[in-house]
XYZ file of C-alpha atoms in Angstrom:
420
model
C -9.473 -1.701 -6.814
C -8.012 -4.945 -5.486
C -4.299 -5.203 -4.840
C -1.962 -8.096 -5.481
C 0.419 -9.321 -2.829
C 3.971 -10.194 -3.816
C 6.621 -12.185 -1.985
C 10.216 -11.785 -3.127
C 12.891 -14.153 -1.925
C 15.961 -12.447 -0.484
C 18.042 -15.556 0.257
C 18.206 -19.233 -0.535
C 17.910 -21.022 -3.876
C 14.989 -18.778 -4.912
C 16.789 -15.497 -4.129
C 15.640 -12.777 -6.523
C 12.489 -14.599 -7.613
C 9.067 -13.086 -6.980
C 5.637 -14.690 -6.701
C 2.325 -12.878 -6.437
C -1.275 -13.674 -5.671
C -4.550 -11.805 -5.785
C -7.759 -11.940 -3.762
C -9.072 -15.486 -3.437
C -5.773 -17.084 -4.501
C -3.405 -19.209 -2.417
C -0.430 -21.525 -2.817
C 1.886 -23.812 -0.887
C 5.610 -23.427 -0.204
C 7.811 -26.472 0.402
C 10.073 -29.081 -1.150
C 7.366 -31.366 -2.507
C 6.027 -31.545 -6.049
C 2.626 -30.455 -4.764
C 3.938 -26.957 -3.982
C 3.771 -24.000 -6.349
C 6.888 -22.519 -4.704
C 9.520 -25.232 -4.258
C 12.639 -24.993 -2.087
C 14.898 -27.923 -2.951
C 18.280 -27.104 -1.417
C 17.337 -27.226 2.268
C 16.679 -30.570 4.024
C 14.858 -28.762 6.850
C 12.123 -27.631 4.436
C 9.300 -30.165 4.496
C 7.284 -31.295 1.448
C 4.384 -29.015 2.362
C 6.000 -26.497 4.657
C 3.755 -23.419 4.578
C 0.686 -21.949 2.916
C -0.210 -18.392 1.940
C -3.755 -17.205 1.235
C -5.105 -13.823 0.086
C -8.541 -13.333 1.603
C -10.826 -11.319 -0.715
C -11.331 -8.864 2.144
C -7.746 -7.682 1.613
C -5.933 -9.670 4.290
C -3.039 -11.943 3.381
C -2.738 -14.931 5.692
C 0.290 -17.178 6.228
C 0.442 -20.541 7.977
C 3.192 -22.969 8.936
C 1.830 -26.441 8.218
C 2.952 -27.901 11.549
C 6.571 -28.454 10.584
C 9.362 -29.563 12.915
C 11.840 -26.897 11.802
C 9.173 -24.176 11.931
C 8.797 -20.840 10.197
C 9.936 -17.404 11.402
C 8.017 -14.151 10.920
C 10.287 -11.146 11.517
C 12.578 -13.375 13.553
C 9.897 -15.004 15.713
C 8.569 -18.520 15.291
C 4.906 -18.692 14.389
C 2.573 -21.341 15.789
C -0.751 -20.316 14.263
C -2.036 -18.530 11.157
C -0.777 -14.945 11.040
C -1.670 -11.802 9.157
C 1.085 -10.998 6.669
C 1.784 -7.277 6.265
C 3.737 -5.365 3.643
C 7.438 -5.473 4.505
C 7.269 -8.566 6.719
C 10.172 -11.000 6.424
C 9.478 -14.727 6.549
C 12.199 -17.362 6.976
C 11.476 -20.919 5.873
C 13.947 -23.587 6.908
C 17.578 -22.593 7.363
C 18.336 -20.528 4.267
C 15.256 -19.151 2.522
C 13.819 -15.747 3.410
C 11.235 -13.737 1.523
C 9.774 -10.262 2.007
C 6.160 -9.328 1.304
C 4.747 -6.262 -0.417
C 1.451 -5.127 -1.882
C 1.000 -4.384 -5.563
C -1.948 -2.891 -7.382
C -4.013 -5.084 -9.656
C -2.758 -3.043 -12.620
C 0.674 -4.577 -12.051
C 1.206 -7.607 -14.254
C 1.334 -10.807 -12.267
C 4.521 -12.868 -12.245
C 3.168 -16.010 -10.752
C 0.666 -18.639 -10.029
C -3.026 -18.439 -10.748
C -5.714 -21.038 -10.491
C -6.281 -22.710 -13.827
C -8.156 -25.854 -12.889
C -10.156 -27.157 -9.944
C -11.146 -30.802 -9.731
C -13.101 -32.840 -7.220
C -12.497 -36.515 -6.763
C -15.359 -38.613 -8.191
C -15.454 -40.477 -4.870
C -15.932 -37.315 -2.865
C -19.357 -36.797 -1.352
C -18.985 -33.131 -2.244
C -18.492 -34.017 -5.881
C -22.027 -35.369 -5.878
C -23.345 -31.928 -4.951
C -23.184 -29.487 -7.873
C -24.176 -26.697 -5.515
C -21.180 -27.247 -3.202
C -18.860 -27.698 -6.155
C -20.014 -24.429 -7.689
C -19.761 -22.641 -4.364
C -16.161 -23.751 -3.833
C -15.124 -22.693 -7.326
C -16.990 -19.424 -6.839
C -15.090 -18.550 -3.683
C -11.673 -19.790 -4.808
C -11.856 -17.709 -7.970
C -12.430 -14.613 -5.878
C -15.757 -13.608 -7.365
C -17.545 -13.133 -4.069
C -17.616 -14.366 -0.535
C -21.196 -14.856 0.520
C -21.861 -13.082 3.772
C -22.439 -15.253 6.803
C -21.654 -18.541 5.034
C -18.798 -20.853 5.934
C -16.828 -22.633 3.261
C -14.882 -25.673 4.394
C -12.530 -27.793 2.378
C -12.011 -31.348 3.469
C -9.114 -33.747 3.338
C -6.197 -33.494 0.953
C -7.472 -36.483 -0.994
C -10.605 -34.673 -2.054
C -9.402 -31.563 -3.849
C -6.520 -30.773 -6.160
C -5.515 -27.399 -7.565
C -3.339 -26.665 -10.585
C -1.102 -23.603 -10.689
C 0.568 -21.974 -13.700
C 3.377 -19.445 -13.710
C 4.811 -17.298 -16.496
C 7.377 -19.926 -17.275
C 4.669 -22.206 -18.542
C 5.259 -24.715 -15.740
C 2.183 -26.263 -14.174
C 2.216 -27.694 -10.670
C -0.585 -29.396 -8.821
C -0.987 -28.850 -5.103
C -3.423 -30.389 -2.662
C -5.462 -28.467 -0.143
C -4.790 -29.525 3.430
C -7.787 -28.696 5.607
C -8.415 -25.128 4.531
C -11.281 -23.221 6.115
C -12.316 -19.609 5.980
C -15.266 -17.418 6.788
C -16.628 -14.378 4.984
C -15.590 -11.111 6.538
C -17.740 -9.662 9.249
C -17.418 -6.303 10.936
C -18.064 -6.059 14.653
C -16.977 -3.234 16.934
C -14.703 -1.836 14.242
C -12.764 -5.086 13.867
C -12.189 -6.831 10.590
C -12.050 -10.572 11.156
C -11.818 -13.706 9.093
C -11.636 -17.380 9.826
C -8.814 -18.782 7.772
C -7.108 -22.169 7.938
C -9.596 -23.081 10.660
C -8.570 -20.287 13.048
C -9.965 -16.851 13.711
C -7.678 -13.926 13.009
C -8.458 -10.307 13.811
C -7.024 -7.023 12.655
C -8.184 -4.508 15.290
C -8.983 -0.973 14.314
C -9.172 -1.559 10.574
C -12.582 -0.752 9.187
C -13.885 -1.888 5.875
C -14.937 1.013 3.669
C -17.262 0.769 0.733
C -15.432 1.323 -2.554
C -17.794 3.790 -4.179
C -17.089 4.987 -7.763
C -15.531 8.151 -6.296
C -13.198 6.172 -4.044
C -12.210 3.913 -6.897
C -11.379 7.018 -8.924
C -9.287 8.371 -6.023
C -7.529 5.020 -5.689
C -6.645 5.006 -9.397
C -5.406 8.585 -9.209
C -3.101 7.773 -6.286
C -1.735 4.835 -8.282
C -1.123 7.100 -11.292
C 0.583 9.743 -9.141
C 2.698 7.118 -7.378
C 3.968 5.759 -10.675
C 5.515 9.149 -11.393
C 7.541 8.801 -8.202
C 8.717 5.270 -8.940
C 6.280 3.542 -6.599
C 4.704 1.202 -9.137
C 2.165 1.056 -7.656
C 1.940 2.153 -3.979
C 3.558 -0.452 -1.760
C 0.798 -0.746 0.812
C -2.270 1.264 -0.004
C -4.365 1.920 3.067
C -8.141 2.061 2.365
C -8.489 4.460 5.299
C -6.088 6.819 3.535
C -8.381 6.850 0.487
C -11.239 7.865 2.766
C -9.137 10.711 4.207
C -8.284 11.956 0.709
C -11.977 11.885 -0.151
C -12.757 13.952 2.959
C -10.201 16.620 2.002
C -11.513 16.675 -1.560
C -14.961 17.433 -0.166
C -13.556 20.276 1.948
C -11.595 21.788 -0.932
C -14.548 21.664 -3.309
C -17.216 22.810 -0.858
C -18.888 25.965 -2.198
C -16.436 26.027 -5.098
C -13.477 27.103 -2.953
C -11.085 25.117 -5.123
C -11.998 27.284 -8.133
C -10.293 30.268 -6.502
C -7.138 28.236 -5.914
C -7.155 26.896 -9.475
C -7.295 30.486 -10.745
C -4.460 31.616 -8.462
C -2.424 28.587 -9.486
C -2.394 29.707 -13.134
C -0.124 32.639 -12.284
C 2.639 30.365 -10.981
C 1.943 27.002 -12.571
C 4.257 27.204 -15.595
C 7.206 28.424 -13.515
C 6.708 25.842 -10.762
C 6.297 22.894 -13.134
C 9.314 23.959 -15.234
C 11.540 24.306 -12.167
C 10.503 20.965 -10.688
C 10.889 19.097 -13.968
C 14.313 20.663 -14.597
C 15.327 19.116 -11.290
C 13.959 15.707 -12.266
C 10.920 15.995 -10.005
C 7.285 15.235 -10.858
C 5.220 18.370 -11.441
C 2.664 17.108 -8.890
C 4.930 18.275 -6.064
C 3.880 21.811 -6.973
C 0.563 21.184 -5.234
C 2.364 21.470 -1.923
C 2.006 25.224 -2.538
C -1.788 24.740 -2.709
C -1.770 23.443 0.862
C 1.071 25.566 2.247
C 0.102 29.072 1.134
C -2.965 28.877 -1.132
C -0.730 30.568 -3.747
C -0.421 33.760 -1.676
C 3.100 35.190 -2.221
C 3.445 36.939 1.147
C 1.663 34.298 3.240
C 3.121 34.115 6.739
C 2.458 31.521 9.405
C 2.368 32.185 13.179
C 5.627 30.227 13.579
C 7.549 32.284 11.009
C 7.175 30.304 7.769
C 6.998 32.666 4.796
C 6.178 32.779 1.087
C 4.595 30.468 -1.448
C 6.459 27.444 -0.097
C 6.278 28.528 3.546
C 9.980 28.115 4.265
C 11.103 28.428 7.865
C 14.132 30.751 8.213
C 16.601 27.935 8.955
C 15.443 25.679 6.100
C 15.306 28.598 3.647
C 18.882 29.570 4.481
C 20.016 25.936 4.221
C 18.746 25.788 0.652
C 20.293 29.009 -0.534
C 17.712 31.674 0.281
C 18.721 34.967 1.845
C 16.560 35.323 4.913
C 16.157 38.909 6.002
C 13.602 41.514 6.856
C 10.752 42.655 4.638
C 11.138 42.589 0.859
C 14.802 41.507 1.106
C 13.730 38.080 2.331
C 14.101 35.771 -0.684
C 11.426 33.446 0.659
C 9.061 36.033 -0.827
C 10.554 35.564 -4.309
C 8.423 32.897 -6.036
C 11.160 31.853 -8.471
C 13.969 31.616 -5.914
C 11.730 29.931 -3.362
C 10.633 27.347 -5.924
C 14.254 26.558 -6.763
C 14.952 26.106 -3.064
C 11.899 23.855 -2.698
C 13.110 21.732 -5.621
C 16.476 21.365 -3.879
C 14.773 20.449 -0.626
C 12.578 17.791 -2.226
C 15.553 16.385 -4.128
C 17.337 15.979 -0.801
C 14.299 14.382 0.849
C 13.734 11.892 -1.957
C 17.403 10.994 -1.899
C 17.116 10.376 1.841
C 13.960 8.241 1.778
C 13.973 6.911 -1.789
C 11.829 8.101 -4.680
C 9.293 5.377 -4.118
C 8.709 6.706 -0.582
C 7.558 10.098 -1.787
C 4.830 10.230 0.868
C 7.551 10.323 3.516
C 9.135 13.257 1.666
C 5.807 15.114 1.664
C 5.336 14.344 5.360
C 8.864 15.654 6.039
C 8.063 18.925 4.303
C 5.428 19.487 6.954
C 7.073 18.207 10.118
C 10.795 17.951 9.288
C 12.836 15.052 7.981
C 14.489 14.360 11.324
C 11.201 13.626 13.046
C 10.015 11.398 10.201
C 13.379 9.622 10.134
C 13.196 8.947 13.895
C 9.796 7.323 13.502
C 11.014 5.335 10.515
C 14.086 4.057 12.357
C 12.053 3.151 15.443
C 9.546 1.216 13.355
C 12.300 -0.445 11.324
C 14.030 -1.688 14.464
C 10.748 -2.976 15.883
C 9.413 -4.590 12.711
C 12.790 -5.585 11.244
C 12.108 -4.035 7.861
C 12.479 -0.597 6.323
C 9.300 1.308 7.033
C 7.462 3.554 4.634
C 4.628 6.025 5.185
C 2.011 3.323 5.768
C 3.885 1.801 8.719
C 4.525 5.083 10.549
C 1.415 7.074 9.586
C -0.296 6.646 12.949
C 2.888 7.532 14.828
C 3.223 10.900 13.079
C 1.710 14.078 14.539
C -1.961 14.393 13.595
C -1.272 17.543 11.561
C 1.252 15.657 9.433
C -0.926 12.551 9.131
C -3.632 14.816 7.653
C -1.195 16.946 5.654
C -0.244 14.099 3.302
C -3.786 13.147 2.174
C -4.536 16.866 1.894
C -1.673 17.312 -0.594
C -2.807 14.225 -2.507
C -6.333 15.682 -2.670
C -4.928 18.922 -4.119
C -2.983 16.893 -6.702
C -6.136 15.053 -7.753
C -8.109 18.282 -8.197
C -5.283 19.837 -10.186
C -5.041 16.791 -12.420
C -8.813 16.699 -12.976
C -10.136 20.262 -12.928
C -13.060 19.345 -15.169
C -14.259 16.649 -12.805
C -14.421 19.150 -9.960
C -15.716 22.080 -11.972
C -18.870 22.092 -9.868
C -19.030 22.254 -6.107
C -19.558 18.842 -4.484
């Protein structure tokens, strides 16, 4: 499912306003009437200052239009088209700064969409219905035809009308746009946008099969329960990892055993979590931690359904002792402690960053926080799970999609009633 990208202004005359665009859409930012996003209070902002384009492949590109005052990305001046990532901060002129984020297509748009495309009667391209149709086809994000280049000419040849929710229509002119359909070579996703080639190394395009689309929608639904409406920066590779863990869980019907064990504790776990204002889906941490075995014990000393370490168990009110006196073995008391622990984690990271809370349950909040702070300092924005995923220990990086896979099975037992 395609995402929308949103930019929200943090300072300047547009502070608090948000604009979004979907695959195949673009708009201009500047002081001129031709721009969909106008900044009028800053003399350093030029009539057509910058452009933003959402490539249908999933990359959002940003370009300074050769201005004298320039544009800053995370504090550094940009001189060529750049890949805009979730959380990036862009400063235009002296006063205006916006931050980018990704939003799922289910989220209602707040901004500009293409409503009309016209070619000048004098344009040589206007005389070719095939070219005209091809341009409209690509701009409207229906499909990019593999291996073909689509070039737009001078600003005098093409005009585009934008509409926002306020009913205001603005017409902008395209200034030498050019892009190429995505090609994959040596694991690199590349596109030619605004006449320059931009690469995102290490990101592989994955085919969105019906199963992966289902997984994507489930993650969106789960995220909404945690206040992330929808996930801020869904990683297609993460969807593939969740799919892999789903296959492992359901191989030879192994998940059926866990679903049966879960019934013994499900009502108590869900009730306790919900009484603490937590989504019931967090209960599937038990699926991964102990497979619903009350006296499960790990080689490092974690014990019980929730696999509390002695120090963490004691911190959250459990009496840690020897044998049956150890309250980590009490399902009810351990679940109350887990609810307290998750409440603390979500307070630390924010409800919308629930994936960081799940990661912390596996590797400890201090380690996750260190990675988050390091990334925040480097990238100049508050990092979430997507920014630090590759920096986390491999066990933790796999732990999170594993828990999500368990949640999906638990939410859809009928779908996985047969072994995959």
